[in-house]
């Protein structure tokens, strides 16, 4: 019943957001509603583990919906070899923003992960599906103990830092730069390198 009311509230707020200028406030407000509804109206059995826990947010499929993304091979299949518990959240299985946020926040509360790892993150719509916006991530952070990590690809272009990484630099605790053997990012300042981890070559499971 609570979820039905939340869906109605969100649909109304989302329509208002599209027409007015205070969209960020509405999105922040909605994330708070979701968190408090789950924390106070739901009897959650939280996952218990003595190991570090990692939640991977990634696309399950390639653009061809019949082919599973190779990210499973070098993310999930690699991480499970270490002494950690690994969970996955698929960003491309829910096309409605309300449903997406609902499932993501529910999973975060249940797992209480040490690390939330975003693979190929974008706060735009990708192939008809959503990733959590920067506003949502900012609002999530005070509620969770998790460190936010992001994997970046195709980072060798001259415009990558200014166009992609810089707008999201402060949101994530660490930025993993994949396949950039020269460790070169045009525009980045020396003190900002402490938030970067260069990964080359990609681990072979």
PDB file of C-alpha atoms in Angstrom:
ATOM      1  CA  UNK A   1       0.000   0.000   0.000  1.00  0.00           C
ATOM      2  CA  UNK A   2       2.835   2.400   0.886  1.00  0.00           C
ATOM      3  CA  UNK A   3       4.492   1.791  -2.473  1.00  0.00           C
ATOM      4  CA  UNK A   4       1.269   2.598  -4.338  1.00  0.00           C
ATOM      5  CA  UNK A   5       1.004   5.957  -2.593  1.00  0.00           C
ATOM      6  CA  UNK A   6       4.680   6.641  -3.285  1.00  0.00           C
ATOM      7  CA  UNK A   7       4.200   5.875  -6.958  1.00  0.00           C
ATOM      8  CA  UNK A   8       1.308   8.330  -7.142  1.00  0.00           C
ATOM      9  CA  UNK A   9       3.298  11.014  -5.294  1.00  0.00           C
ATOM     10  CA  UNK A  10       6.287  10.546  -7.537  1.00  0.00           C
ATOM     11  CA  UNK A  11       4.290  10.693 -10.759  1.00  0.00           C
ATOM     12  CA  UNK A  12       2.786  13.998  -9.659  1.00  0.00           C
ATOM     13  CA  UNK A  13       6.145  15.425  -8.579  1.00  0.00           C
ATOM     14  CA  UNK A  14       7.861  14.253 -11.740  1.00  0.00           C
ATOM     15  CA  UNK A  15       5.296  16.001 -13.937  1.00  0.00           C
ATOM     16  CA  UNK A  16       5.790  19.190 -11.914  1.00  0.00           C
ATOM     17  CA  UNK A  17       9.560  18.830 -12.142  1.00  0.00           C
ATOM     18  CA  UNK A  18       9.455  18.815 -15.939  1.00  0.00           C
ATOM     19  CA  UNK A  19       7.695  22.193 -15.984  1.00  0.00           C
ATOM     20  CA  UNK A  20       9.269  24.052 -13.067  1.00  0.00           C
ATOM     21  CA  UNK A  21      12.804  25.027 -12.122  1.00  0.00           C
ATOM     22  CA  UNK A  22      13.081  23.342  -8.733  1.00  0.00           C
ATOM     23  CA  UNK A  23      13.511  19.811 -10.063  1.00  0.00           C
ATOM     24  CA  UNK A  24      16.528  19.103  -7.843  1.00  0.00           C
ATOM     25  CA  UNK A  25      14.506  19.836  -4.716  1.00  0.00           C
ATOM     26  CA  UNK A  26      11.722  17.505  -5.828  1.00  0.00           C
ATOM     27  CA  UNK A  27      14.148  14.674  -6.567  1.00  0.00           C
ATOM     28  CA  UNK A  28      15.870  15.118  -3.184  1.00  0.00           C
ATOM     29  CA  UNK A  29      12.508  15.184  -1.439  1.00  0.00           C
ATOM     30  CA  UNK A  30      11.416  11.982  -3.154  1.00  0.00           C
ATOM     31  CA  UNK A  31      14.583  10.096  -2.209  1.00  0.00           C
ATOM     32  CA  UNK A  32      14.013  11.065   1.418  1.00  0.00           C
ATOM     33  CA  UNK A  33      10.433   9.788   1.222  1.00  0.00           C
ATOM     34  CA  UNK A  34      11.659   6.461  -0.139  1.00  0.00           C
ATOM     35  CA  UNK A  35      14.323   6.055   2.530  1.00  0.00           C
ATOM     36  CA  UNK A  36      12.050   6.869   5.426  1.00  0.00           C
ATOM     37  CA  UNK A  37       9.252   4.703   4.056  1.00  0.00           C
ATOM     38  CA  UNK A  38      11.568   1.699   3.867  1.00  0.00           C
ATOM     39  CA  UNK A  39      13.203   2.346   7.222  1.00  0.00           C
ATOM     40  CA  UNK A  40      10.053   2.968   9.220  1.00  0.00           C
ATOM     41  CA  UNK A  41       7.250   1.192   7.373  1.00  0.00           C
ATOM     42  CA  UNK A  42       9.065  -1.954   6.278  1.00  0.00           C
ATOM     43  CA  UNK A  43      10.317  -4.784   8.438  1.00  0.00           C
ATOM     44  CA  UNK A  44      13.542  -5.474   6.633  1.00  0.00           C
ATOM     45  CA  UNK A  45      15.698  -8.463   7.368  1.00  0.00           C
ATOM     46  CA  UNK A  46      19.119  -7.046   6.662  1.00  0.00           C
ATOM     47  CA  UNK A  47      21.800  -9.188   5.133  1.00  0.00           C
ATOM     48  CA  UNK A  48      24.407 -10.196   7.693  1.00  0.00           C
ATOM     49  CA  UNK A  49      27.957 -10.943   6.735  1.00  0.00           C
ATOM     50  CA  UNK A  50      31.375 -10.993   8.341  1.00  0.00           C
ATOM     51  CA  UNK A  51      32.921 -10.195   4.962  1.00  0.00           C
ATOM     52  CA  UNK A  52      33.153  -6.868   3.148  1.00  0.00           C
ATOM     53  CA  UNK A  53      30.176  -6.428   0.832  1.00  0.00           C
ATOM     54  CA  UNK A  54      30.134  -4.898  -2.644  1.00  0.00           C
ATOM     55  CA  UNK A  55      27.107  -3.879  -4.673  1.00  0.00           C
ATOM     56  CA  UNK A  56      27.778  -3.634  -8.415  1.00  0.00           C
ATOM     57  CA  UNK A  57      25.414  -1.402 -10.401  1.00  0.00           C
ATOM     58  CA  UNK A  58      25.725  -2.351 -14.045  1.00  0.00           C
ATOM     59  CA  UNK A  59      23.806  -3.168 -17.208  1.00  0.00           C
ATOM     60  CA  UNK A  60      22.923  -6.824 -17.499  1.00  0.00           C
ATOM     61  CA  UNK A  61      22.791  -6.824 -21.300  1.00  0.00           C
ATOM     62  CA  UNK A  62      24.608  -5.322 -24.232  1.00  0.00           C
ATOM     63  CA  UNK A  63      22.613  -3.202 -26.690  1.00  0.00           C
ATOM     64  CA  UNK A  64      21.549  -6.552 -28.095  1.00  0.00           C
ATOM     65  CA  UNK A  65      19.199  -7.681 -25.316  1.00  0.00           C
ATOM     66  CA  UNK A  66      20.045 -11.332 -26.003  1.00  0.00           C
ATOM     67  CA  UNK A  67      23.729 -10.917 -25.143  1.00  0.00           C
ATOM     68  CA  UNK A  68      24.806 -10.493 -21.536  1.00  0.00           C
ATOM     69  CA  UNK A  69      27.321  -7.750 -20.860  1.00  0.00           C
ATOM     70  CA  UNK A  70      30.942  -8.819 -20.535  1.00  0.00           C
ATOM     71  CA  UNK A  71      31.174  -6.698 -17.396  1.00  0.00           C
ATOM     72  CA  UNK A  72      30.036  -9.741 -15.448  1.00  0.00           C
ATOM     73  CA  UNK A  73      33.232 -11.529 -16.437  1.00  0.00           C
ATOM     74  CA  UNK A  74      35.738  -8.954 -15.262  1.00  0.00           C
ATOM     75  CA  UNK A  75      33.672  -7.527 -12.372  1.00  0.00           C
ATOM     76  CA  UNK A  76      31.542 -10.146 -10.639  1.00  0.00           C
ATOM     77  CA  UNK A  77      33.593 -13.187 -11.644  1.00  0.00           C
ATOM     78  CA  UNK A  78      36.792 -11.454 -10.555  1.00  0.00           C
ATOM     79  CA  UNK A  79      35.591 -10.010  -7.264  1.00  0.00           C
ATOM     80  CA  UNK A  80      34.058 -13.252  -5.973  1.00  0.00           C
ATOM     81  CA  UNK A  81      37.550 -14.786  -5.963  1.00  0.00           C
ATOM     82  CA  UNK A  82      38.408 -12.502  -3.074  1.00  0.00           C
ATOM     83  CA  UNK A  83      37.032 -12.806   0.425  1.00  0.00           C
ATOM     84  CA  UNK A  84      34.031 -10.547  -0.237  1.00  0.00           C
ATOM     85  CA  UNK A  85      30.305 -10.881  -0.777  1.00  0.00           C
ATOM     86  CA  UNK A  86      29.238  -9.495  -4.137  1.00  0.00           C
ATOM     87  CA  UNK A  87      25.726  -8.437  -5.161  1.00  0.00           C
ATOM     88  CA  UNK A  88      24.497  -6.974  -8.421  1.00  0.00           C
ATOM     89  CA  UNK A  89      21.860  -4.432  -9.341  1.00  0.00           C
ATOM     90  CA  UNK A  90      20.934  -4.281 -13.022  1.00  0.00           C
ATOM     91  CA  UNK A  91      20.351  -0.777 -14.327  1.00  0.00           C
ATOM     92  CA  UNK A  92      18.697  -1.907 -17.544  1.00  0.00           C
ATOM     93  CA  UNK A  93      15.864  -4.062 -16.185  1.00  0.00           C
ATOM     94  CA  UNK A  94      13.628  -1.243 -14.992  1.00  0.00           C
ATOM     95  CA  UNK A  95      12.504   1.478 -17.388  1.00  0.00           C
ATOM     96  CA  UNK A  96      10.429   3.470 -14.901  1.00  0.00           C
ATOM     97  CA  UNK A  97      12.329   5.877 -12.675  1.00  0.00           C
ATOM     98  CA  UNK A  98      10.056   5.212  -9.701  1.00  0.00           C
ATOM     99  CA  UNK A  99      10.575   1.474  -9.965  1.00  0.00           C
ATOM    100  CA  UNK A 100      14.295   1.916 -10.425  1.00  0.00           C
ATOM    101  CA  UNK A 101      14.807   4.051  -7.315  1.00  0.00           C
ATOM    102  CA  UNK A 102      12.482   1.846  -5.315  1.00  0.00           C
ATOM    103  CA  UNK A 103      14.465  -1.322  -6.064  1.00  0.00           C
ATOM    104  CA  UNK A 104      17.888   0.308  -5.762  1.00  0.00           C
ATOM    105  CA  UNK A 105      17.258   1.896  -2.369  1.00  0.00           C
ATOM    106  CA  UNK A 106      15.618  -1.280  -1.071  1.00  0.00           C
ATOM    107  CA  UNK A 107      18.676  -3.289  -2.083  1.00  0.00           C
ATOM    108  CA  UNK A 108      21.097  -0.791  -0.533  1.00  0.00           C
ATOM    109  CA  UNK A 109      19.220  -0.870   2.782  1.00  0.00           C
ATOM    110  CA  UNK A 110      19.093  -4.682   2.749  1.00  0.00           C
ATOM    111  CA  UNK A 111      22.772  -5.208   1.921  1.00  0.00           C
ATOM    112  CA  UNK A 112      24.278  -2.131   3.606  1.00  0.00           C
ATOM    113  CA  UNK A 113      27.302  -2.499   1.295  1.00  0.00           C
ATOM    114  CA  UNK A 114      30.792  -1.277   2.072  1.00  0.00           C
ATOM    115  CA  UNK A 115      31.249  -0.334  -1.592  1.00  0.00           C
ATOM    116  CA  UNK A 116      28.767   0.618  -4.297  1.00  0.00           C
ATOM    117  CA  UNK A 117      30.495   0.195  -7.650  1.00  0.00           C
ATOM    118  CA  UNK A 118      28.998   1.851 -10.720  1.00  0.00           C
ATOM    119  CA  UNK A 119      29.981   0.474 -14.097  1.00  0.00           C
ATOM    120  CA  UNK A 120      29.523   2.804 -17.094  1.00  0.00           C
ATOM    121  CA  UNK A 121      27.593   5.362 -15.066  1.00  0.00           C
ATOM    122  CA  UNK A 122      25.664   8.124 -16.754  1.00  0.00           C
ATOM    123  CA  UNK A 123      22.992  10.361 -15.293  1.00  0.00           C
ATOM    124  CA  UNK A 124      21.273  10.478 -18.671  1.00  0.00           C
ATOM    125  CA  UNK A 125      18.833   7.929 -20.049  1.00  0.00           C
ATOM    126  CA  UNK A 126      20.751   5.055 -21.658  1.00  0.00           C
ATOM    127  CA  UNK A 127      18.906   2.858 -24.131  1.00  0.00           C
ATOM    128  CA  UNK A 128      15.637   3.792 -22.456  1.00  0.00           C
ATOM    129  CA  UNK A 129      16.836   3.037 -18.917  1.00  0.00           C
ATOM    130  CA  UNK A 130      17.896   5.164 -15.980  1.00  0.00           C
ATOM    131  CA  UNK A 131      20.910   5.402 -13.754  1.00  0.00           C
ATOM    132  CA  UNK A 132      20.473   7.296 -10.471  1.00  0.00           C
ATOM    133  CA  UNK A 133      21.036  10.990 -11.118  1.00  0.00           C
ATOM    134  CA  UNK A 134      23.801  12.963  -9.450  1.00  0.00           C
ATOM    135  CA  UNK A 135      21.160  14.550  -7.234  1.00  0.00           C
ATOM    136  CA  UNK A 136      20.007  11.133  -6.045  1.00  0.00           C
ATOM    137  CA  UNK A 137      23.564   9.993  -5.310  1.00  0.00           C
ATOM    138  CA  UNK A 138      24.254  13.144  -3.286  1.00  0.00           C
ATOM    139  CA  UNK A 139      21.141  12.481  -1.255  1.00  0.00           C
ATOM    140  CA  UNK A 140      21.962   8.798  -0.763  1.00  0.00           C
ATOM    141  CA  UNK A 141      25.436   9.345   0.646  1.00  0.00           C
ATOM    142  CA  UNK A 142      24.520  10.684   4.106  1.00  0.00           C
ATOM    143  CA  UNK A 143      22.256   7.675   4.697  1.00  0.00           C
ATOM    144  CA  UNK A 144      24.759   4.935   3.929  1.00  0.00           C
ATOM    145  CA  UNK A 145      28.214   3.884   5.059  1.00  0.00           C
ATOM    146  CA  UNK A 146      29.143   2.899   1.512  1.00  0.00           C
ATOM    147  CA  UNK A 147      32.024   4.261  -0.489  1.00  0.00           C
ATOM    148  CA  UNK A 148      30.960   5.163  -4.027  1.00  0.00           C
ATOM    149  CA  UNK A 149      33.251   3.942  -6.807  1.00  0.00           C
ATOM    150  CA  UNK A 150      32.904   4.387 -10.548  1.00  0.00           C
ATOM    151  CA  UNK A 151      34.593   2.653 -13.473  1.00  0.00           C
ATOM    152  CA  UNK A 152      35.536   4.877 -16.409  1.00  0.00           C
ATOM    153  CA  UNK A 153      36.323   3.658 -19.934  1.00  0.00           C
ATOM    154  CA  UNK A 154      37.623   5.403 -23.073  1.00  0.00           C
ATOM    155  CA  UNK A 155      39.503   7.926 -20.962  1.00  0.00           C
ATOM    156  CA  UNK A 156      42.373   8.816 -23.307  1.00  0.00           C
ATOM    157  CA  UNK A 157      40.639  11.590 -25.251  1.00  0.00           C
ATOM    158  CA  UNK A 158      41.625  15.209 -24.655  1.00  0.00           C
ATOM    159  CA  UNK A 159      38.092  16.144 -23.561  1.00  0.00           C
ATOM    160  CA  UNK A 160      37.370  13.225 -21.223  1.00  0.00           C
ATOM    161  CA  UNK A 161      38.244  14.923 -17.931  1.00  0.00           C
ATOM    162  CA  UNK A 162      36.301  18.144 -18.533  1.00  0.00           C
ATOM    163  CA  UNK A 163      33.327  16.545 -20.282  1.00  0.00           C
ATOM    164  CA  UNK A 164      32.832  13.392 -18.214  1.00  0.00           C
ATOM    165  CA  UNK A 165      34.878  13.047 -15.056  1.00  0.00           C
ATOM    166  CA  UNK A 166      35.034  16.587 -13.670  1.00  0.00           C
ATOM    167  CA  UNK A 167      31.235  17.118 -13.342  1.00  0.00           C
ATOM    168  CA  UNK A 168      31.022  13.930 -11.263  1.00  0.00           C
ATOM    169  CA  UNK A 169      34.391  14.113  -9.512  1.00  0.00           C
ATOM    170  CA  UNK A 170      33.179  15.014  -6.015  1.00  0.00           C
ATOM    171  CA  UNK A 171      30.209  12.632  -5.949  1.00  0.00           C
ATOM    172  CA  UNK A 172      32.344   9.487  -6.066  1.00  0.00           C
ATOM    173  CA  UNK A 173      34.953   8.569  -3.466  1.00  0.00           C
ATOM    174  CA  UNK A 174      37.190   6.844  -6.011  1.00  0.00           C
ATOM    175  CA  UNK A 175      37.396   6.858  -9.797  1.00  0.00           C
ATOM    176  CA  UNK A 176      38.786   3.714 -11.429  1.00  0.00           C
ATOM    177  CA  UNK A 177      40.352   4.549 -14.781  1.00  0.00           C
ATOM    178  CA  UNK A 178      40.331   1.456 -17.001  1.00  0.00           C
ATOM    179  CA  UNK A 179      42.883   0.838 -19.770  1.00  0.00           C
ATOM    180  CA  UNK A 180      44.801   4.098 -19.653  1.00  0.00           C
ATOM    181  CA  UNK A 181      48.370   2.728 -19.520  1.00  0.00           C
ATOM    182  CA  UNK A 182      50.048   6.163 -19.563  1.00  0.00           C
ATOM    183  CA  UNK A 183      47.932   7.330 -16.611  1.00  0.00           C
ATOM    184  CA  UNK A 184      47.273  10.568 -18.439  1.00  0.00           C
ATOM    185  CA  UNK A 185      44.218  12.777 -18.026  1.00  0.00           C
ATOM    186  CA  UNK A 186      44.375  16.212 -19.624  1.00  0.00           C
ATOM    187  CA  UNK A 187      43.181  18.907 -17.233  1.00  0.00           C
ATOM    188  CA  UNK A 188      43.364  17.053 -13.924  1.00  0.00           C
ATOM    189  CA  UNK A 189      45.249  18.678 -11.051  1.00  0.00           C
ATOM    190  CA  UNK A 190      47.977  16.880  -9.133  1.00  0.00           C
ATOM    191  CA  UNK A 191      46.085  16.739  -5.810  1.00  0.00           C
ATOM    192  CA  UNK A 192      43.089  15.135  -7.556  1.00  0.00           C
ATOM    193  CA  UNK A 193      45.089  12.013  -8.432  1.00  0.00           C
ATOM    194  CA  UNK A 194      44.573  10.706  -4.885  1.00  0.00           C
ATOM    195  CA  UNK A 195      40.980   9.829  -5.850  1.00  0.00           C
ATOM    196  CA  UNK A 196      42.055   7.902  -8.952  1.00  0.00           C
ATOM    197  CA  UNK A 197      42.971   4.260  -9.393  1.00  0.00           C
ATOM    198  CA  UNK A 198      44.368   3.209 -12.761  1.00  0.00           C
ATOM    199  CA  UNK A 199      43.486  -0.333 -13.806  1.00  0.00           C
ATOM    200  CA  UNK A 200      45.547  -1.757 -16.654  1.00  0.00           C
ATOM    201  CA  UNK A 201      45.259  -4.352 -17.961  1.00  0.00           C
ATOM    202  CA  UNK A 202      41.758  -5.518 -17.028  1.00  0.00           C
ATOM    203  CA  UNK A 203      42.040  -8.556 -14.697  1.00  0.00           C
ATOM    204  CA  UNK A 204      41.545 -11.899 -16.353  1.00  0.00           C
ATOM    205  CA  UNK A 205      39.180 -14.093 -14.325  1.00  0.00           C
TER     206      UNK A 205
END
